[in-house]
mmCIF file of C-alpha atoms in Angstrom:
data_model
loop_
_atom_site.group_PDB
_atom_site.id
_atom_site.type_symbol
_atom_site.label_atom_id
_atom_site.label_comp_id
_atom_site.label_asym_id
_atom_site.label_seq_id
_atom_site.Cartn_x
_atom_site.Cartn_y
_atom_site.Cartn_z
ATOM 1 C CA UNK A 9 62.958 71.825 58.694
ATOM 2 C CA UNK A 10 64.074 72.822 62.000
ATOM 3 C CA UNK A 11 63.402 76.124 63.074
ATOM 4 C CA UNK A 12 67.022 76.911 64.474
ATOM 5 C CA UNK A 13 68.393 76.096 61.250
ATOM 6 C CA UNK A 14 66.041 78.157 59.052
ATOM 7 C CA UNK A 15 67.631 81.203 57.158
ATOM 8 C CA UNK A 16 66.564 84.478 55.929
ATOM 9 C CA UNK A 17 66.775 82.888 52.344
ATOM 10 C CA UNK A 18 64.758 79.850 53.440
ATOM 11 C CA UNK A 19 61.815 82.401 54.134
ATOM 12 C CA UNK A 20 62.385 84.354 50.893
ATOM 13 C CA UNK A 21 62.376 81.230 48.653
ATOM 14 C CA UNK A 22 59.118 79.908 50.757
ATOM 15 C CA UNK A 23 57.566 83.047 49.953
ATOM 16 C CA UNK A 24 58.576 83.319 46.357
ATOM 17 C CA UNK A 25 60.196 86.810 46.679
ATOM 18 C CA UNK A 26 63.920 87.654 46.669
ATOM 19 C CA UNK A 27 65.820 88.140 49.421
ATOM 20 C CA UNK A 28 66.081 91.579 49.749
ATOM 21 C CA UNK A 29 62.301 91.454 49.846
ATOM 22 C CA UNK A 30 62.263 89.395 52.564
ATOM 23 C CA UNK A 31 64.901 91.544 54.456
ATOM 24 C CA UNK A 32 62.640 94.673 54.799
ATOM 25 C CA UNK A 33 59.631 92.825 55.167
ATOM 26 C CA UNK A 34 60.585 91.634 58.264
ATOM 27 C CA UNK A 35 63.746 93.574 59.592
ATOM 28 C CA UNK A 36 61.490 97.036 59.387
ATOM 29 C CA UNK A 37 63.590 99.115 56.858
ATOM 30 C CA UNK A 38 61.783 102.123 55.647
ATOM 31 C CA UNK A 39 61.667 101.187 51.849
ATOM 32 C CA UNK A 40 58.267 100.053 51.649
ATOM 33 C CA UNK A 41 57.147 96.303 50.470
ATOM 34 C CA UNK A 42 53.604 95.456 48.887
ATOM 35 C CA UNK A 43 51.642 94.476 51.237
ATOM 36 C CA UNK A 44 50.497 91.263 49.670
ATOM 37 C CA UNK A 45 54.352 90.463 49.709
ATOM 38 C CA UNK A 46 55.048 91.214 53.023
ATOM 39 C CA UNK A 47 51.914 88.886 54.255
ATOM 40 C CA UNK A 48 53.363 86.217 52.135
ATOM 41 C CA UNK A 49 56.882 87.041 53.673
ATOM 42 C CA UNK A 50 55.728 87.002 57.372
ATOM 43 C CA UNK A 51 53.332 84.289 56.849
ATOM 44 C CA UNK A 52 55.939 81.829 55.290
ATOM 45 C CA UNK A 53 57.925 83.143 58.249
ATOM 46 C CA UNK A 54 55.392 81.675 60.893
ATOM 47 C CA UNK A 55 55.029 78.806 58.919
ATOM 48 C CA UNK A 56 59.000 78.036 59.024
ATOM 49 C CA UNK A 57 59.548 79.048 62.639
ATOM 50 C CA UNK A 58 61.604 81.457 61.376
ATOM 51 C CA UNK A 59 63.792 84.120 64.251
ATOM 52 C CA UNK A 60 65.077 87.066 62.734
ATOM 53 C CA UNK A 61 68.499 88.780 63.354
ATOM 54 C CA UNK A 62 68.317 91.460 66.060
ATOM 55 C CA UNK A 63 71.548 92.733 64.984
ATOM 56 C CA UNK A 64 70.089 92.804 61.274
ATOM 57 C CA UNK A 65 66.999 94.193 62.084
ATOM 58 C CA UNK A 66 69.345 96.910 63.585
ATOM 59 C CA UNK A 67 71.064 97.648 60.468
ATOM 60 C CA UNK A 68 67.719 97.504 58.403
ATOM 61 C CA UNK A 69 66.741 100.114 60.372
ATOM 62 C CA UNK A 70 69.594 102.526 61.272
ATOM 63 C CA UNK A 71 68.852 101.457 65.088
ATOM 64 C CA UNK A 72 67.948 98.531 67.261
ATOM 65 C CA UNK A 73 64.975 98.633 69.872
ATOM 66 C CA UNK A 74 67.214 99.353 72.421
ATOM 67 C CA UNK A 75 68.670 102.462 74.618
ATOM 68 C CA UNK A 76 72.280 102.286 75.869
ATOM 69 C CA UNK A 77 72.679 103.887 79.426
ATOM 70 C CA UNK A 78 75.947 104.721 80.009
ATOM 71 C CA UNK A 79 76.544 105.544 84.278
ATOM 72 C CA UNK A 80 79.486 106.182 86.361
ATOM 73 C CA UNK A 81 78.277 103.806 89.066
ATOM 74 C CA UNK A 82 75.805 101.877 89.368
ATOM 75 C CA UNK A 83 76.565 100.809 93.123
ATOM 76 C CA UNK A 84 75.654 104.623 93.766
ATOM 77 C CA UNK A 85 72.157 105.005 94.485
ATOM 78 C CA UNK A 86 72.221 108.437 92.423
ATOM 79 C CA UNK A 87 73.194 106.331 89.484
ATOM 80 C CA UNK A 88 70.541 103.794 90.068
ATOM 81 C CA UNK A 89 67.795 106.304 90.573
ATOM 82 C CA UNK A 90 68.733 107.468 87.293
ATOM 83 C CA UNK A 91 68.921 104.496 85.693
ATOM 84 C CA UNK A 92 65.300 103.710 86.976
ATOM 85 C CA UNK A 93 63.441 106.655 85.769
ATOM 86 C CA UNK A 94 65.244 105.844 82.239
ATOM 87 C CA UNK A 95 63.698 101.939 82.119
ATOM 88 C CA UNK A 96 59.793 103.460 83.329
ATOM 89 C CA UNK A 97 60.506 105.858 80.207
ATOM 90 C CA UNK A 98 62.490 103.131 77.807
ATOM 91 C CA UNK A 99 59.508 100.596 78.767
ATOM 92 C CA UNK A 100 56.738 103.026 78.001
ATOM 93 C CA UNK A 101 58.077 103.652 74.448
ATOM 94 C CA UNK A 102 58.605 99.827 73.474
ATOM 95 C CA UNK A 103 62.111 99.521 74.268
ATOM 96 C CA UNK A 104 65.037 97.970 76.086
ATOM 97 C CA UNK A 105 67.730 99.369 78.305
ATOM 98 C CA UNK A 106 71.257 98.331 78.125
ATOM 99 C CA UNK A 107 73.551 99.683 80.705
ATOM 100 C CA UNK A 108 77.110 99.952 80.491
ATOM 101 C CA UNK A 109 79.602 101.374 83.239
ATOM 102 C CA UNK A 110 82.015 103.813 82.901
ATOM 103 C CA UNK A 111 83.512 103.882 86.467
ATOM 104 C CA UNK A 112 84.266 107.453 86.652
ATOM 105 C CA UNK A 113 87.288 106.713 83.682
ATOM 106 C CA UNK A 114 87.032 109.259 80.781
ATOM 107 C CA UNK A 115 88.893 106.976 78.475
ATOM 108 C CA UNK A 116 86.534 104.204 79.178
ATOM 109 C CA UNK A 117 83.445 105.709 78.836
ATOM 110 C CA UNK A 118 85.030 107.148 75.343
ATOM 111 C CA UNK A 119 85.483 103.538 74.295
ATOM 112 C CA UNK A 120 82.388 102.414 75.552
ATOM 113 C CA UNK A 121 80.739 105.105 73.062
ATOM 114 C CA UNK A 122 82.972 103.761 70.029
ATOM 115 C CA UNK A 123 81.507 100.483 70.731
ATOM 116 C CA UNK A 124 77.608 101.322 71.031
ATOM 117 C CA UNK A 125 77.528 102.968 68.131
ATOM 118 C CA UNK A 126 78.325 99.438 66.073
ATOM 119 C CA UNK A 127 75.289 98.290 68.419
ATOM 120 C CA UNK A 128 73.060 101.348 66.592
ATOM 121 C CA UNK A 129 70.764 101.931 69.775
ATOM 122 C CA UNK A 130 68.163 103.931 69.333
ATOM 123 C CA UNK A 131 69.343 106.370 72.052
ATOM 124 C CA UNK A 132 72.788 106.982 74.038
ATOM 125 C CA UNK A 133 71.979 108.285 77.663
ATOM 126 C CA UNK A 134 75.494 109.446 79.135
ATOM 127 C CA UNK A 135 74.847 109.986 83.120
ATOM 128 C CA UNK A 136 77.935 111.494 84.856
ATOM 129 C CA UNK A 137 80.288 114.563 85.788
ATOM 130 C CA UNK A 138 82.416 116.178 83.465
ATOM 131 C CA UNK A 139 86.149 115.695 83.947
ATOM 132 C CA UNK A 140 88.582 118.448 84.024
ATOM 133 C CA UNK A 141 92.137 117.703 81.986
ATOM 134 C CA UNK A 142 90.200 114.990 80.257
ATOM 135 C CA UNK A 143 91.645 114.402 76.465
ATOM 136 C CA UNK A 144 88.637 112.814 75.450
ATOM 137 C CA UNK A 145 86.209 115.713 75.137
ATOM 138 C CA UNK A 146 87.419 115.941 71.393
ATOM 139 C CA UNK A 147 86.929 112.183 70.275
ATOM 140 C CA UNK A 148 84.003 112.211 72.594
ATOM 141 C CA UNK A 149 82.437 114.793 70.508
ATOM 142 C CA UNK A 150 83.459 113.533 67.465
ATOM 143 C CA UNK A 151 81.491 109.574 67.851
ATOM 144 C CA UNK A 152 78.723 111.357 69.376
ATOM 145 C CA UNK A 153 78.406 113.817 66.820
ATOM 146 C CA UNK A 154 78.893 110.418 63.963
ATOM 147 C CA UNK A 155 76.475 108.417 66.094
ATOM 148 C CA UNK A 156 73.767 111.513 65.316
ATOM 149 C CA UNK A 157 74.311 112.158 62.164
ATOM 150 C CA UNK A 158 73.661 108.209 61.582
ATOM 151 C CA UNK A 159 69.970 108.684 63.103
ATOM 152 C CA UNK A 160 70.635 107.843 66.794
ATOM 153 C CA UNK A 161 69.881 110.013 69.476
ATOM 154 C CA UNK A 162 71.915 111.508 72.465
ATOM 155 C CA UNK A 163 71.006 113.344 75.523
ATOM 156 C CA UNK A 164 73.585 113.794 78.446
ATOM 157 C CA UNK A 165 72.654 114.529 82.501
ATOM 158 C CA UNK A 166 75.885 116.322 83.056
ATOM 159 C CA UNK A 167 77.797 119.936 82.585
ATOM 160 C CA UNK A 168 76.610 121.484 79.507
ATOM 161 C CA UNK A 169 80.121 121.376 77.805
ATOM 162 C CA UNK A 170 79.689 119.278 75.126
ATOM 163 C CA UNK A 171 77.235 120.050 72.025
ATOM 164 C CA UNK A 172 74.552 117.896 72.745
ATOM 165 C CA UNK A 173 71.097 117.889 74.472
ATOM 166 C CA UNK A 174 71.709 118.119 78.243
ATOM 167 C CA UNK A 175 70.235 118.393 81.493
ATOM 168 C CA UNK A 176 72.191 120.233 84.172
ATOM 169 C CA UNK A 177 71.422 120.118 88.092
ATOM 170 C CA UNK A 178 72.112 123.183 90.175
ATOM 171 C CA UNK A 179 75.019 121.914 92.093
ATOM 172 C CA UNK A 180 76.316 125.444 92.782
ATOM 173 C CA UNK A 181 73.512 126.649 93.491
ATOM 174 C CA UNK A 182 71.867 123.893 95.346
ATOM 175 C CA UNK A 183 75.073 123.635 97.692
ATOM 176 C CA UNK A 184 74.989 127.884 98.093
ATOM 177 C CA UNK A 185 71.529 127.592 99.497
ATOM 178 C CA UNK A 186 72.278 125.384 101.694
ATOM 179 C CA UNK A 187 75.494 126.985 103.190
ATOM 180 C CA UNK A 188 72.987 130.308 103.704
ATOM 181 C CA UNK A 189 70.437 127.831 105.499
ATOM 182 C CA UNK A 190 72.426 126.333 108.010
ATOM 183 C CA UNK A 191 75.278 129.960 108.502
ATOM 184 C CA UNK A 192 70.895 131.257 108.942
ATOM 185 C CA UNK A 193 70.689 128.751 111.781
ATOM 186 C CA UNK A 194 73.085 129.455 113.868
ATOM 187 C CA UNK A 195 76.111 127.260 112.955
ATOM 188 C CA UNK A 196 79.973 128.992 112.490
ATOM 189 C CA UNK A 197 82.508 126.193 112.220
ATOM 190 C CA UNK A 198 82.009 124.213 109.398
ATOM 191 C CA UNK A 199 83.872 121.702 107.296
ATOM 192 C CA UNK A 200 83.530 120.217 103.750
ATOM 193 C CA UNK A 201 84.476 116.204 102.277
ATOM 194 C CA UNK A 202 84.739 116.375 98.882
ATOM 195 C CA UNK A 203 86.364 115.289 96.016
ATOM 196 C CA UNK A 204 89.581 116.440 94.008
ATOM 197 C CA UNK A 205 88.426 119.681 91.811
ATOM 198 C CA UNK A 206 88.952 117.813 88.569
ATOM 199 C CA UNK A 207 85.013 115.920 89.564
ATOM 200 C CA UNK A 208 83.069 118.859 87.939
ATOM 201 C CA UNK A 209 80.164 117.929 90.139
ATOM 202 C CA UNK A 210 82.325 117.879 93.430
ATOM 203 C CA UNK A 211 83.978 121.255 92.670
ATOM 204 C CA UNK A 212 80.867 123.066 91.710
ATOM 205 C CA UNK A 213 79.150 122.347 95.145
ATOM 206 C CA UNK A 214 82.118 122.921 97.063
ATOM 207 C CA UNK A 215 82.606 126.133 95.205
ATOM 208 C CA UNK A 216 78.328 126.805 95.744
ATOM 209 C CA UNK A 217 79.022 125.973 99.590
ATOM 210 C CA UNK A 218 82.056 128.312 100.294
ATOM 211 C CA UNK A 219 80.604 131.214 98.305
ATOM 212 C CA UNK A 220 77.114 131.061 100.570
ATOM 213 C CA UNK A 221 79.633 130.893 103.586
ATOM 214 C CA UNK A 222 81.647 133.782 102.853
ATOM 215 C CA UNK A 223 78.166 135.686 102.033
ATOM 216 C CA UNK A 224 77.146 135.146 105.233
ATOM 217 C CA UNK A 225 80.457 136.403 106.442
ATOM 218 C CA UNK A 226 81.489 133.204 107.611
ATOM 219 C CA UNK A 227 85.443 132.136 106.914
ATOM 220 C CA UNK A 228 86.601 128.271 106.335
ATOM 221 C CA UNK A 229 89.969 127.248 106.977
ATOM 222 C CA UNK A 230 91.943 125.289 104.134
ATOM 223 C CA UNK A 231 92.180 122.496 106.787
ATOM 224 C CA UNK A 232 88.741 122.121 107.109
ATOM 225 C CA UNK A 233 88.582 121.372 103.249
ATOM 226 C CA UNK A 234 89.115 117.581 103.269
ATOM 227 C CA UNK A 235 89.751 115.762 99.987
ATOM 228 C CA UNK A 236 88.878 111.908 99.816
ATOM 229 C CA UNK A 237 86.855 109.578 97.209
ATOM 230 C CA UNK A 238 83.881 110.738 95.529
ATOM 231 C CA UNK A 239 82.145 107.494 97.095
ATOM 232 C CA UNK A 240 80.869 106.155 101.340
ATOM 233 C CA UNK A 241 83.845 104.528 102.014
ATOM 234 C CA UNK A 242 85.488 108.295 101.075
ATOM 235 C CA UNK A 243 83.014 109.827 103.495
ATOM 236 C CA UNK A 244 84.149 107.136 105.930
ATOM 237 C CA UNK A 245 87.823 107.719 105.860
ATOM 238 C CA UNK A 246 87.252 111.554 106.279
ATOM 239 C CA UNK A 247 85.597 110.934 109.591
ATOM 240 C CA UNK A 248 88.974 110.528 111.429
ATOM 241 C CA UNK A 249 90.040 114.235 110.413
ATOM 242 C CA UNK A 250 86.567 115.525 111.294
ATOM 243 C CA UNK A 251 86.385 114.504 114.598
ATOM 244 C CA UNK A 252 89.901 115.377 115.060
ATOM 245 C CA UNK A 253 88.916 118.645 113.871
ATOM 246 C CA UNK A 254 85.493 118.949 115.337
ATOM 247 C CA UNK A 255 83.363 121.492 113.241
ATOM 248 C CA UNK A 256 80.147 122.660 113.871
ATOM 249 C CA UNK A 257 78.338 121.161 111.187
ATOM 250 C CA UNK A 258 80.209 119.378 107.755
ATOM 251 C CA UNK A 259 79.026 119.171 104.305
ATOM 252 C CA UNK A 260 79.819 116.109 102.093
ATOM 253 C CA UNK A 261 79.431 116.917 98.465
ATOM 254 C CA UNK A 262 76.898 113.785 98.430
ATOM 255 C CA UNK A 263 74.770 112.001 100.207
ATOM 256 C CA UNK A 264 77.050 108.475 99.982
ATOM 257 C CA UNK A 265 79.907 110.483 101.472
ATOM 258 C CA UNK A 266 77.928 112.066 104.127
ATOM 259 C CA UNK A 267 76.393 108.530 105.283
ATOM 260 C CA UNK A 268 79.930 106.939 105.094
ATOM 261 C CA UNK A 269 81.320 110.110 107.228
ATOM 262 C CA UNK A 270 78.266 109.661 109.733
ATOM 263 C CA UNK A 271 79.368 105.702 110.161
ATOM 264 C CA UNK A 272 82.773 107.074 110.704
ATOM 265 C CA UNK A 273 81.906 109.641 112.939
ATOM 266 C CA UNK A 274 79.644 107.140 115.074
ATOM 267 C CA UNK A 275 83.022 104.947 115.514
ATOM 268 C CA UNK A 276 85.069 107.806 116.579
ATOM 269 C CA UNK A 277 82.604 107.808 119.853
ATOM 270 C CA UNK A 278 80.624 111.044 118.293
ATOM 271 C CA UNK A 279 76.917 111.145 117.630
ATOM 272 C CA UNK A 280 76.202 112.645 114.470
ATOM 273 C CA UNK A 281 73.701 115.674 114.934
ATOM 274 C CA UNK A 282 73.909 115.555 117.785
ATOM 275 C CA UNK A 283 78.056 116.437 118.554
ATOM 276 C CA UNK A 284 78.472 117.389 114.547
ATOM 277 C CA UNK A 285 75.644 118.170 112.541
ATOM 278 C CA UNK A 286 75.954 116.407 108.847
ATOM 279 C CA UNK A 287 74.490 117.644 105.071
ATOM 280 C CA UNK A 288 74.814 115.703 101.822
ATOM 281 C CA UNK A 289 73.324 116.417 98.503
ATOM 282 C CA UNK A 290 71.151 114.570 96.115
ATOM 283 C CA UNK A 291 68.599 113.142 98.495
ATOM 284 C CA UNK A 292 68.796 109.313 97.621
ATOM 285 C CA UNK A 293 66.459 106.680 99.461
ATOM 286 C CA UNK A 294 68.804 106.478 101.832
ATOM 287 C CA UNK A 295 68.444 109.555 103.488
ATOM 288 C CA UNK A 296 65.663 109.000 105.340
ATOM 289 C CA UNK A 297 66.361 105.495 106.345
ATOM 290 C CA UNK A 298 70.000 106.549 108.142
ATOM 291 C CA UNK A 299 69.736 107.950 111.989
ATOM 292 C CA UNK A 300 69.749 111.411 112.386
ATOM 293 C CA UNK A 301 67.936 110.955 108.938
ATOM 294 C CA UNK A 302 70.153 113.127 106.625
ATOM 295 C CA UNK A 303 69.650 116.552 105.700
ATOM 296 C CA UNK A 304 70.727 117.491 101.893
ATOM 297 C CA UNK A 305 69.781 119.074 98.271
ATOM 298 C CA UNK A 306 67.142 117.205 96.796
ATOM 299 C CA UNK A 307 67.642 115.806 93.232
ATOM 300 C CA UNK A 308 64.685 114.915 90.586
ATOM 301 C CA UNK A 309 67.129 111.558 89.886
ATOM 302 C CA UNK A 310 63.835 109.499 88.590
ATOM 303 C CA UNK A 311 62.227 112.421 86.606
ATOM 304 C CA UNK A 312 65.929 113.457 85.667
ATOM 305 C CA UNK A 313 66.007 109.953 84.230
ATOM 306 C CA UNK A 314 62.903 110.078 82.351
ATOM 307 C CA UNK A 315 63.285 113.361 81.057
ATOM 308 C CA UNK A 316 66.425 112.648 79.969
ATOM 309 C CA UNK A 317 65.231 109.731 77.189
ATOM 310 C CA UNK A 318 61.853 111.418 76.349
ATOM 311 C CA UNK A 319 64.183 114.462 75.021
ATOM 312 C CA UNK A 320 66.521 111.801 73.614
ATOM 313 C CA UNK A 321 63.557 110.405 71.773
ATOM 314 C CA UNK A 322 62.036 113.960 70.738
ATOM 315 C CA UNK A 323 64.617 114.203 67.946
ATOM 316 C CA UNK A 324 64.374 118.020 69.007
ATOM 317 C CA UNK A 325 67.496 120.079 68.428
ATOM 318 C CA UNK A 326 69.863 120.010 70.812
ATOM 319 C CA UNK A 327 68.974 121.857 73.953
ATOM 320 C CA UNK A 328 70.231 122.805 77.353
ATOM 321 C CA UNK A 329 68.066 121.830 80.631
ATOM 322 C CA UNK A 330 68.416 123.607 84.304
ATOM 323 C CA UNK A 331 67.222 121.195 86.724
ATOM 324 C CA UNK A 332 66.192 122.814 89.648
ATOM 325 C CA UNK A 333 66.985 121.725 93.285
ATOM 326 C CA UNK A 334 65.307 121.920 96.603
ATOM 327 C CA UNK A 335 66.754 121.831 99.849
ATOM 328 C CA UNK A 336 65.476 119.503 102.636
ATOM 329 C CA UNK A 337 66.258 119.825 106.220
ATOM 330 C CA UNK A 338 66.104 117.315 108.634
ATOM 331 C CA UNK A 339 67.479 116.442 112.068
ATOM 332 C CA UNK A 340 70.874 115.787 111.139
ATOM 333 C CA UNK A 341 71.282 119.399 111.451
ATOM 334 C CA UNK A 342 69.423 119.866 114.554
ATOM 335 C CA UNK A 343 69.228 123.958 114.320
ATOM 336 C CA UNK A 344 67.602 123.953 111.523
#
């Protein structure tokens, strides 16, 4: 018999048992098989060349041996620093990472949820900024909340709005402290590149960074307050306004938006640091590799990652996480 053409019910009758025997013998459910039969059901498996179902073995169990990743991004390195930290954690417990991308759409990272849960992963990781005037934070909730209940597991690096198990970073905060530390080195004109208010993450650090200004009794003019794409090439495309404008120092809501603004600043003849000092947040890789390297909010992203599945995989109750921040300066704000 050929192996590709052997069936579930081949192995069962080889073995002598039915097939529902032979189902949670080898697809793992929890209803427990003698042990003699389950030998006789694996060995007549190896004898046959039998390979089972991965999607059955899913069903036997109420969950496959995978985790689904679900990221904004992946072309950001934030995303993929993420992503990383959940495979070293996925790979230490046995399993697999799927990743699916929800390119910053509410409605499509709602659909991609409706669809993983026929997949039954073992865990849902959801890696991304909440969305203000979304309509999906109801049916979000609701296929979450049915994927649970099923046995899977959720945990979400993101604002704590919804009611599952998440881990928040200190974007306000983060970006506050670092408006105090460079207002504390001497700078007065400043600028911000961000995105539109409706990117949670984008509007809490702007928010973070005008507060600390204003506490150090330092004004910023609405102009100054430049609105592009929550990506480089946004960064980029702010550039021309900032030189036109020509701050002191400018602070781009992330660190792909403050490299993209120093590549733009560099072809509007200016020398970043140098004639405008530049700050991101997050601290990806990249930071240190651009010239002035970048100064910025550091982000756990790996060990954000990592924690992020191992409380998945807890099957604690849900709980809320503050992820602290740190704030690195280095010669891209040259008073500092």
């Amino acid at each position: 018999m050929e192996p590709e053409h052997v069936t579930l019910r081949d192995v069962a009758r080889e073995a002598g048992v039915s097939y529902a025997t032979a189902s949670r013998a080898l697809n793992g459910s929890d209803r427990t098989v003698r042990k003699e039969n389950a030998d006789r059901v694996r060995a007549a498996a190896d004898r046959l060349g039998y390979a089972p179902d991965l999607s059955a073995q899913a069903i036997a169990r109420g969950s496959s041996s995978t985790v689904a990743l679900v990221v904004n991004d992946i072309d950001d390195p934030y995303f993929s620093s993420i992503a990383a930290g959940v495979t070293e954690a996925a790979q230490e417990a046995g399993l697999i990472v799927t990743m699916a991308i929800a390119d910053r759409s509410p409605g499509l990272e709602l659909q991609i949820v409706r669809t993983l849960r026929g997949h039954r992963p073992r865990a849902v990781i959801i890696a991304g900024t909440r969305t203000t005037g979304s309509d999906t934070h109801t049916a979000l909730t609701d296929e979450l909340s049915a994927y649970q209940e099923s046995g899977g597991r959720v945990a979400l690096i993101s604002q704590p709005e919804l009611p599952f198990t998440t881990l928040s970073i200190d974007n306000y905060g983060g970006a506050r402290r670092l408006a105090t530390a460079l207002a504390g080195a001497g700078y007065r004109r400043f600028a911000i590149v961000h995105a539109g208010d409706d990117i949670r993450t984008s509007a809490d650090r702007r928010q973070g960074f005008t507060d600390g200004l204003h506490a150090a009794g330092l004004a910023l003019d609405a102009a100054d307050q430049i609105v592009t794409d929550f990506t480089r090439a946004g960064g980029f495309q702010a550039a021309a306004t900032i030189a036109s404008r020509r701050p002191e120092a400018v602070f781009a809501v992330n660190d792909v938006m403050a490299i993209g603004l120093m590549s733009g600043l560099r072809d509007a003849g200016l020398t970043p640091g140098a004639d405008i000092a530049v700050a991101g947040f997050d601290d990806i890789a990249a930071a240190v590799d651009v010239l002035p390297p970048l100064t910025t909010v550091r982000v756990p992203l790996h060990d954000l990652g990592r924690q992020a599945l191992e409380l998945a995989l807890s099957g604690s109750a849900p709980t809320h996480v503050d992820i602290p921040v740190e704030l690195v300066l280095r010669e891209s704000t040259p008073k500092t």
